[in-house]
């Protein structure tokens, strides 16, 4: 399975947080749909079934992406001749 880009994960987490905040502040049909849509997208992106699992998986995914980026930066580069 290929990993989503870090920017995509962060963007979706921000959209979820915004939808959650809006819905908690003033629940409407629209805020409910936005929250449901972002929750579903998070679950699909992380391969999970619940929002709680998706948030934990997204955090783990960001840790993994960060580690991959760090490892790539530390890898010696061969000089082209």
PDB file of N, CA and C in Angstrom:
ATOM      1  N   UNK A   1       0.841  -1.175   0.000  1.00  0.00           N
ATOM      2  CA  UNK A   1       0.000   0.000   0.000  1.00  0.00           C
ATOM      3  C   UNK A   1       0.891   1.246   0.000  1.00  0.00           C
ATOM      4  N   UNK A   2       0.577   2.189  -0.873  1.00  0.00           N
ATOM      5  CA  UNK A   2       1.369   3.415  -0.891  1.00  0.00           C
ATOM      6  C   UNK A   2       0.831   4.386   0.158  1.00  0.00           C
ATOM      7  N   UNK A   3       1.738   5.153   0.705  1.00  0.00           N
ATOM      8  CA  UNK A   3       1.361   6.105   1.750  1.00  0.00           C
ATOM      9  C   UNK A   3       0.882   7.405   1.119  1.00  0.00           C
ATOM     10  N   UNK A   4      -0.153   8.012   1.690  1.00  0.00           N
ATOM     11  CA  UNK A   4      -0.563   9.326   1.188  1.00  0.00           C
ATOM     12  C   UNK A   4       0.497  10.360   1.554  1.00  0.00           C
ATOM     13  N   UNK A   5       0.497  11.440   0.827  1.00  0.00           N
ATOM     14  CA  UNK A   5       1.446  12.523   1.119  1.00  0.00           C
ATOM     15  C   UNK A   5       1.113  13.145   2.462  1.00  0.00           C
ATOM     16  N   UNK A   6       2.150  13.584   3.148  1.00  0.00           N
ATOM     17  CA  UNK A   6       1.972  14.188   4.465  1.00  0.00           C
ATOM     18  C   UNK A   6       1.013  15.371   4.406  1.00  0.00           C
ATOM     19  N   UNK A   7       1.109  16.154   3.353  1.00  0.00           N
ATOM     20  CA  UNK A   7       0.240  17.320   3.198  1.00  0.00           C
ATOM     21  C   UNK A   7      -1.230  16.895   3.122  1.00  0.00           C
ATOM     22  N   UNK A   8      -1.504  15.793   2.427  1.00  0.00           N
ATOM     23  CA  UNK A   8      -2.883  15.302   2.309  1.00  0.00           C
ATOM     24  C   UNK A   8      -3.430  14.885   3.672  1.00  0.00           C
ATOM     25  N   UNK A   9      -2.608  14.201   4.455  1.00  0.00           N
ATOM     26  CA  UNK A   9      -3.033  13.760   5.788  1.00  0.00           C
ATOM     27  C   UNK A   9      -3.300  14.971   6.668  1.00  0.00           C
ATOM     28  N   UNK A  10      -2.374  15.906   6.679  1.00  0.00           N
ATOM     29  CA  UNK A  10      -2.537  17.105   7.512  1.00  0.00           C
ATOM     30  C   UNK A  10      -3.757  17.935   7.084  1.00  0.00           C
ATOM     31  N   UNK A  11      -3.968  18.053   5.787  1.00  0.00           N
ATOM     32  CA  UNK A  11      -5.115  18.814   5.278  1.00  0.00           C
ATOM     33  C   UNK A  11      -6.425  18.164   5.707  1.00  0.00           C
ATOM     34  N   UNK A  12      -6.507  16.859   5.595  1.00  0.00           N
ATOM     35  CA  UNK A  12      -7.731  16.154   5.989  1.00  0.00           C
ATOM     36  C   UNK A  12      -7.952  16.226   7.499  1.00  0.00           C
ATOM     37  N   UNK A  13      -6.891  16.124   8.276  1.00  0.00           N
ATOM     38  CA  UNK A  13      -7.029  16.272   9.734  1.00  0.00           C
ATOM     39  C   UNK A  13      -7.522  17.672  10.098  1.00  0.00           C
ATOM     40  N   UNK A  14      -7.036  18.681   9.397  1.00  0.00           N
ATOM     41  CA  UNK A  14      -7.476  20.054   9.654  1.00  0.00           C
ATOM     42  C   UNK A  14      -8.948  20.219   9.273  1.00  0.00           C
ATOM     43  N   UNK A  15      -9.348  19.650   8.137  1.00  0.00           N
ATOM     44  CA  UNK A  15     -10.759  19.715   7.734  1.00  0.00           C
ATOM     45  C   UNK A  15     -11.651  19.015   8.748  1.00  0.00           C
ATOM     46  N   UNK A  16     -11.192  17.866   9.262  1.00  0.00           N
ATOM     47  CA  UNK A  16     -11.971  17.145  10.264  1.00  0.00           C
ATOM     48  C   UNK A  16     -12.106  17.984  11.537  1.00  0.00           C
ATOM     49  N   UNK A  17     -11.006  18.564  11.996  1.00  0.00           N
ATOM     50  CA  UNK A  17     -11.033  19.364  13.224  1.00  0.00           C
ATOM     51  C   UNK A  17     -11.975  20.555  13.068  1.00  0.00           C
ATOM     52  N   UNK A  18     -11.912  21.189  11.920  1.00  0.00           N
ATOM     53  CA  UNK A  18     -12.788  22.328  11.657  1.00  0.00           C
ATOM     54  C   UNK A  18     -14.259  21.905  11.645  1.00  0.00           C
ATOM     55  N   UNK A  19     -14.549  20.791  10.979  1.00  0.00           N
ATOM     56  CA  UNK A  19     -15.928  20.287  10.923  1.00  0.00           C
ATOM     57  C   UNK A  19     -16.417  19.885  12.312  1.00  0.00           C
ATOM     58  N   UNK A  20     -15.555  19.251  13.087  1.00  0.00           N
ATOM     59  CA  UNK A  20     -15.914  18.835  14.450  1.00  0.00           C
ATOM     60  C   UNK A  20     -16.227  20.065  15.311  1.00  0.00           C
ATOM     61  N   UNK A  21     -15.367  21.079  15.216  1.00  0.00           N
ATOM     62  CA  UNK A  21     -15.553  22.299  15.989  1.00  0.00           C
ATOM     63  C   UNK A  21     -16.871  22.986  15.605  1.00  0.00           C
ATOM     64  N   UNK A  22     -17.076  23.145  14.287  1.00  0.00           N
ATOM     65  CA  UNK A  22     -18.294  23.798  13.813  1.00  0.00           C
ATOM     66  C   UNK A  22     -19.544  23.049  14.264  1.00  0.00           C
ATOM     67  N   UNK A  23     -19.499  21.728  14.156  1.00  0.00           N
ATOM     68  CA  UNK A  23     -20.661  20.920  14.536  1.00  0.00           C
ATOM     69  C   UNK A  23     -20.896  20.973  16.045  1.00  0.00           C
ATOM     70  N   UNK A  24     -19.836  20.946  16.830  1.00  0.00           N
ATOM     71  CA  UNK A  24     -19.989  21.019  18.290  1.00  0.00           C
ATOM     72  C   UNK A  24     -20.507  22.389  18.725  1.00  0.00           C
ATOM     73  N   UNK A  25     -20.078  23.432  18.019  1.00  0.00           N
ATOM     74  CA  UNK A  25     -20.469  24.789  18.368  1.00  0.00           C
ATOM     75  C   UNK A  25     -21.942  25.052  18.037  1.00  0.00           C
ATOM     76  N   UNK A  26     -22.331  24.664  16.815  1.00  0.00           N
ATOM     77  CA  UNK A  26     -23.708  24.888  16.384  1.00  0.00           C
ATOM     78  C   UNK A  26     -24.095  23.798  15.389  1.00  0.00           C
ATOM     79  N   UNK A  27     -24.651  22.696  15.899  1.00  0.00           N
ATOM     80  CA  UNK A  27     -24.997  21.578  15.026  1.00  0.00           C
ATOM     81  C   UNK A  27     -26.124  21.928  14.042  1.00  0.00           C
ATOM     82  N   UNK A  28     -25.861  21.627  12.782  1.00  0.00           N
ATOM     83  CA  UNK A  28     -26.872  21.789  11.729  1.00  0.00           C
ATOM     84  C   UNK A  28     -26.784  20.566  10.829  1.00  0.00           C
ATOM     85  N   UNK A  29     -27.706  20.465   9.924  1.00  0.00           N
ATOM     86  CA  UNK A  29     -27.648  19.379   8.950  1.00  0.00           C
ATOM     87  C   UNK A  29     -26.378  19.454   8.122  1.00  0.00           C
ATOM     88  N   UNK A  30     -26.000  20.674   7.756  1.00  0.00           N
ATOM     89  CA  UNK A  30     -24.788  20.862   6.951  1.00  0.00           C
ATOM     90  C   UNK A  30     -23.538  20.468   7.737  1.00  0.00           C
ATOM     91  N   UNK A  31     -23.456  20.915   9.004  1.00  0.00           N
ATOM     92  CA  UNK A  31     -22.266  20.584   9.799  1.00  0.00           C
ATOM     93  C   UNK A  31     -22.186  19.081  10.038  1.00  0.00           C
ATOM     94  N   UNK A  32     -23.328  18.451  10.174  1.00  0.00           N
ATOM     95  CA  UNK A  32     -23.365  16.998  10.360  1.00  0.00           C
ATOM     96  C   UNK A  32     -22.837  16.277   9.124  1.00  0.00           C
ATOM     97  N   UNK A  33     -23.262  16.739   7.932  1.00  0.00           N
ATOM     98  CA  UNK A  33     -22.791  16.131   6.678  1.00  0.00           C
ATOM     99  C   UNK A  33     -21.294  16.347   6.495  1.00  0.00           C
ATOM    100  N   UNK A  34     -20.814  17.567   6.800  1.00  0.00           N
ATOM    101  CA  UNK A  34     -19.376  17.851   6.670  1.00  0.00           C
ATOM    102  C   UNK A  34     -18.561  16.958   7.598  1.00  0.00           C
ATOM    103  N   UNK A  35     -19.043  16.797   8.822  1.00  0.00           N
ATOM    104  CA  UNK A  35     -18.346  15.943   9.779  1.00  0.00           C
ATOM    105  C   UNK A  35     -18.361  14.492   9.308  1.00  0.00           C
ATOM    106  N   UNK A  36     -19.494  14.051   8.811  1.00  0.00           N
ATOM    107  CA  UNK A  36     -19.595  12.676   8.309  1.00  0.00           C
ATOM    108  C   UNK A  36     -18.687  12.466   7.103  1.00  0.00           C
ATOM    109  N   UNK A  37     -18.655  13.439   6.197  1.00  0.00           N
ATOM    110  CA  UNK A  37     -17.809  13.321   4.999  1.00  0.00           C
ATOM    111  C   UNK A  37     -16.326  13.267   5.361  1.00  0.00           C
ATOM    112  N   UNK A  38     -15.887  14.160   6.243  1.00  0.00           N
ATOM    113  CA  UNK A  38     -14.471  14.151   6.603  1.00  0.00           C
ATOM    114  C   UNK A  38     -14.115  12.916   7.424  1.00  0.00           C
ATOM    115  N   UNK A  39     -15.050  12.454   8.243  1.00  0.00           N
ATOM    116  CA  UNK A  39     -14.813  11.226   9.011  1.00  0.00           C
ATOM    117  C   UNK A  39     -14.648  10.040   8.070  1.00  0.00           C
ATOM    118  N   UNK A  40     -15.523   9.958   7.077  1.00  0.00           N
ATOM    119  CA  UNK A  40     -15.439   8.866   6.096  1.00  0.00           C
ATOM    120  C   UNK A  40     -14.135   8.929   5.313  1.00  0.00           C
ATOM    121  N   UNK A  41     -13.743  10.140   4.930  1.00  0.00           N
ATOM    122  CA  UNK A  41     -12.494  10.299   4.175  1.00  0.00           C
ATOM    123  C   UNK A  41     -11.292   9.885   5.018  1.00  0.00           C
ATOM    124  N   UNK A  42     -11.306  10.243   6.295  1.00  0.00           N
ATOM    125  CA  UNK A  42     -10.214   9.844   7.193  1.00  0.00           C
ATOM    126  C   UNK A  42     -10.150   8.333   7.329  1.00  0.00           C
ATOM    127  N   UNK A  43     -11.300   7.716   7.491  1.00  0.00           N
ATOM    128  CA  UNK A  43     -11.341   6.254   7.612  1.00  0.00           C
ATOM    129  C   UNK A  43     -10.825   5.597   6.333  1.00  0.00           C
ATOM    130  N   UNK A  44     -11.239   6.128   5.177  1.00  0.00           N
ATOM    131  CA  UNK A  44     -10.784   5.565   3.898  1.00  0.00           C
ATOM    132  C   UNK A  44      -9.273   5.736   3.735  1.00  0.00           C
ATOM    133  N   UNK A  45      -8.763   6.912   4.084  1.00  0.00           N
ATOM    134  CA  UNK A  45      -7.337   7.183   3.930  1.00  0.00           C
ATOM    135  C   UNK A  45      -6.493   6.271   4.821  1.00  0.00           C
ATOM    136  N   UNK A  46      -7.005   5.976   6.008  1.00  0.00           N
ATOM    137  CA  UNK A  46      -6.224   5.201   6.975  1.00  0.00           C
ATOM    138  C   UNK A  46      -6.595   3.723   7.004  1.00  0.00           C
ATOM    139  N   UNK A  47      -7.639   3.342   6.272  1.00  0.00           N
ATOM    140  CA  UNK A  47      -8.051   1.942   6.241  1.00  0.00           C
ATOM    141  C   UNK A  47      -8.657   1.469   7.554  1.00  0.00           C
ATOM    142  N   UNK A  48      -9.385   2.363   8.216  1.00  0.00           N
ATOM    143  CA  UNK A  48     -10.001   2.032   9.498  1.00  0.00           C
ATOM    144  C   UNK A  48     -11.516   2.143   9.392  1.00  0.00           C
ATOM    145  N   UNK A  49     -12.198   1.751  10.487  1.00  0.00           N
ATOM    146  CA  UNK A  49     -13.667   1.760  10.466  1.00  0.00           C
ATOM    147  C   UNK A  49     -14.288   2.836  11.349  1.00  0.00           C
ATOM    148  N   UNK A  50     -13.551   3.354  12.303  1.00  0.00           N
ATOM    149  CA  UNK A  50     -14.107   4.368  13.196  1.00  0.00           C
ATOM    150  C   UNK A  50     -13.219   5.603  13.193  1.00  0.00           C
ATOM    151  N   UNK A  51     -13.806   6.731  13.567  1.00  0.00           N
ATOM    152  CA  UNK A  51     -13.046   7.976  13.616  1.00  0.00           C
ATOM    153  C   UNK A  51     -11.927   7.875  14.645  1.00  0.00           C
ATOM    154  N   UNK A  52     -12.229   7.264  15.781  1.00  0.00           N
ATOM    155  CA  UNK A  52     -11.211   7.108  16.821  1.00  0.00           C
ATOM    156  C   UNK A  52     -10.000   6.343  16.264  1.00  0.00           C
ATOM    157  N   UNK A  53     -10.259   5.248  15.579  1.00  0.00           N
ATOM    158  CA  UNK A  53      -9.171   4.466  14.976  1.00  0.00           C
ATOM    159  C   UNK A  53      -8.461   5.282  13.890  1.00  0.00           C
ATOM    160  N   UNK A  54      -9.237   6.033  13.111  1.00  0.00           N
ATOM    161  CA  UNK A  54      -8.667   6.816  12.014  1.00  0.00           C
ATOM    162  C   UNK A  54      -7.729   7.903  12.531  1.00  0.00           C
ATOM    163  N   UNK A  55      -8.116   8.558  13.606  1.00  0.00           N
ATOM    164  CA  UNK A  55      -7.259   9.604  14.174  1.00  0.00           C
ATOM    165  C   UNK A  55      -5.956   9.013  14.703  1.00  0.00           C
ATOM    166  N   UNK A  56      -6.045   7.871  15.370  1.00  0.00           N
ATOM    167  CA  UNK A  56      -4.834   7.208  15.873  1.00  0.00           C
ATOM    168  C   UNK A  56      -3.958   6.755  14.702  1.00  0.00           C
ATOM    169  N   UNK A  57      -4.587   6.214  13.670  1.00  0.00           N
ATOM    170  CA  UNK A  57      -3.833   5.749  12.502  1.00  0.00           C
ATOM    171  C   UNK A  57      -3.192   6.928  11.760  1.00  0.00           C
ATOM    172  N   UNK A  58      -3.890   8.054  11.683  1.00  0.00           N
ATOM    173  CA  UNK A  58      -3.331   9.235  11.018  1.00  0.00           C
ATOM    174  C   UNK A  58      -2.110   9.744  11.777  1.00  0.00           C
ATOM    175  N   UNK A  59      -2.177   9.744  13.099  1.00  0.00           N
ATOM    176  CA  UNK A  59      -1.017  10.145  13.899  1.00  0.00           C
ATOM    177  C   UNK A  59       0.162   9.214  13.637  1.00  0.00           C
ATOM    178  N   UNK A  60      -0.106   7.919  13.618  1.00  0.00           N
ATOM    179  CA  UNK A  60       0.955   6.937  13.357  1.00  0.00           C
ATOM    180  C   UNK A  60       1.506   7.113  11.941  1.00  0.00           C
ATOM    181  N   UNK A  61       0.631   7.403  11.003  1.00  0.00           N
ATOM    182  CA  UNK A  61       1.047   7.621   9.617  1.00  0.00           C
ATOM    183  C   UNK A  61       1.954   8.843   9.503  1.00  0.00           C
ATOM    184  N   UNK A  62       1.595   9.918  10.201  1.00  0.00           N
ATOM    185  CA  UNK A  62       2.444  11.115  10.184  1.00  0.00           C
ATOM    186  C   UNK A  62       3.810  10.823  10.803  1.00  0.00           C
ATOM    187  N   UNK A  63       3.838  10.038  11.868  1.00  0.00           N
ATOM    188  CA  UNK A  63       5.116   9.640  12.470  1.00  0.00           C
ATOM    189  C   UNK A  63       5.956   8.859  11.463  1.00  0.00           C
ATOM    190  N   UNK A  64       5.310   7.944  10.744  1.00  0.00           N
ATOM    191  CA  UNK A  64       6.015   7.120   9.755  1.00  0.00           C
ATOM    192  C   UNK A  64       6.542   7.977   8.601  1.00  0.00           C
ATOM    193  N   UNK A  65       5.714   8.898   8.116  1.00  0.00           N
ATOM    194  CA  UNK A  65       6.140   9.780   7.030  1.00  0.00           C
ATOM    195  C   UNK A  65       7.315  10.649   7.469  1.00  0.00           C
ATOM    196  N   UNK A  66       7.262  11.138   8.699  1.00  0.00           N
ATOM    197  CA  UNK A  66       8.356  11.947   9.244  1.00  0.00           C
ATOM    198  C   UNK A  66       9.642  11.122   9.323  1.00  0.00           C
ATOM    199  N   UNK A  67       9.516   9.879   9.794  1.00  0.00           N
ATOM    200  CA  UNK A  67      10.681   8.996   9.908  1.00  0.00           C
ATOM    201  C   UNK A  67      11.265   8.700   8.526  1.00  0.00           C
ATOM    202  N   UNK A  68      10.402   8.474   7.539  1.00  0.00           N
ATOM    203  CA  UNK A  68      10.865   8.219   6.172  1.00  0.00           C
ATOM    204  C   UNK A  68      11.609   9.431   5.614  1.00  0.00           C
ATOM    205  N   UNK A  69      11.071  10.616   5.894  1.00  0.00           N
ATOM    206  CA  UNK A  69      11.705  11.842   5.412  1.00  0.00           C
ATOM    207  C   UNK A  69      13.076  12.028   6.072  1.00  0.00           C
ATOM    208  N   UNK A  70      13.137  11.754   7.376  1.00  0.00           N
ATOM    209  CA  UNK A  70      14.407  11.871   8.106  1.00  0.00           C
ATOM    210  C   UNK A  70      15.443  10.875   7.561  1.00  0.00           C
ATOM    211  N   UNK A  71      14.993   9.639   7.333  1.00  0.00           N
ATOM    212  CA  UNK A  71      15.902   8.606   6.833  1.00  0.00           C
ATOM    213  C   UNK A  71      16.423   8.972   5.443  1.00  0.00           C
ATOM    214  N   UNK A  72      15.554   9.518   4.615  1.00  0.00           N
ATOM    215  CA  UNK A  72      15.974   9.921   3.264  1.00  0.00           C
ATOM    216  C   UNK A  72      16.986  11.053   3.329  1.00  0.00           C
ATOM    217  N   UNK A  73      16.824  11.963   4.261  1.00  0.00           N
ATOM    218  CA  UNK A  73      17.749  13.088   4.389  1.00  0.00           C
ATOM    219  C   UNK A  73      19.108  12.632   4.900  1.00  0.00           C
ATOM    220  N   UNK A  74      19.121  11.571   5.690  1.00  0.00           N
ATOM    221  CA  UNK A  74      20.373  11.087   6.257  1.00  0.00           C
ATOM    222  C   UNK A  74      21.122  10.129   5.343  1.00  0.00           C
ATOM    223  N   UNK A  75      20.445   9.584   4.340  1.00  0.00           N
ATOM    224  CA  UNK A  75      21.047   8.631   3.421  1.00  0.00           C
ATOM    225  C   UNK A  75      22.121   9.331   2.598  1.00  0.00           C
ATOM    226  N   UNK A  76      23.322   8.719   2.501  1.00  0.00           N
ATOM    227  CA  UNK A  76      24.374   9.344   1.690  1.00  0.00           C
ATOM    228  C   UNK A  76      23.977   9.330   0.220  1.00  0.00           C
ATOM    229  N   UNK A  77      24.316  10.400  -0.439  1.00  0.00           N
ATOM    230  CA  UNK A  77      23.974  10.525  -1.859  1.00  0.00           C
ATOM    231  C   UNK A  77      25.213  10.218  -2.693  1.00  0.00           C
ATOM    232  N   UNK A  78      25.007   9.420  -3.723  1.00  0.00           N
ATOM    233  CA  UNK A  78      26.117   9.100  -4.625  1.00  0.00           C
ATOM    234  C   UNK A  78      26.323  10.275  -5.582  1.00  0.00           C
ATOM    235  N   UNK A  79      27.549  10.610  -5.821  1.00  0.00           N
ATOM    236  CA  UNK A  79      27.853  11.692  -6.749  1.00  0.00           C
ATOM    237  C   UNK A  79      27.849  11.171  -8.169  1.00  0.00           C
ATOM    238  N   UNK A  80      27.235  11.910  -9.032  1.00  0.00           N
ATOM    239  CA  UNK A  80      27.212  11.515 -10.442  1.00  0.00           C
ATOM    240  C   UNK A  80      28.548  11.896 -11.064  1.00  0.00           C
ATOM    241  N   UNK A  81      29.062  11.014 -11.894  1.00  0.00           N
ATOM    242  CA  UNK A  81      30.344  11.272 -12.537  1.00  0.00           C
ATOM    243  C   UNK A  81      30.183  11.937 -13.852  1.00  0.00           C
TER     244      UNK A  81
END
